[in-house]
Amino acid sequence: QGQLVESGGGTVQAGGSLNLTCGESGLVYNGVCMAWFRQVPGKDREGVASIYIGKRGYTYYDPSVQGRFTITHDNDKKTTYLEMHNVKPQDTAIYLCATNPSRASCDVPLPYLFRTWGQGTQVTVSS
């Protein structure tokens, strides 16, 4: 099943950078999708980025963050990272990491496909 714990959120000025981490336990890294989502009150949770850990590694980025965010994973540290650069006020949200043992769920990460979630970390971008 696994357990996820996010950290690294905070307040940053527009144009700045922030690095989020997702600490993992109880996961088997032989075919698993790790994803970052974000949620704003009153709006649907949206997939930001995903990375498939297994044969033929794969990454996905929402067009709104393409070129600004980078998702990576470290098996030894059991951590998934989200590097956020050139952040914008519209990036303000609670960021959550999630996992699912399915390659297909990484193609375009949709919330209902993911079984295990962290508690989230708040990111606030000031203009």
Phi, psi and omega in degrees: 000305176090162177222139183234140178224118180270152173204169176105355179291170179165196179251133181219150178282152177304138183091350181273191183228156179208145179240121178260147176233150178232104178279136188238146173215147177077015180258151175251119186269061176224071184097073178214145178257127172251136183220152171250134174239166172219152182219133175248138180309131178088356179238161178291150174292134183236144178284131182259312183200155178214156178219131179264127181253105183165199177298142179055066179308148187215143173230150178227143175228137171296142181305332182290343182240355181305130179087349180245327181251150177225128177256133177221166180220141177240110181297318183296320180272355181051053184219139171249137184245152169229107176273126182244121180236157180048050185292154183235157179306327180288354174278352179299125183181172166273127181256131182234143172257154183211161180220152178205134180280057182215123177298320185297329182291346180275341185304305171221102187296121177244135187307320186291347181276347189256135187267324189240132185230151168274182183273344177098157176221136186278132173241125179236124179250120181265144181270000000 
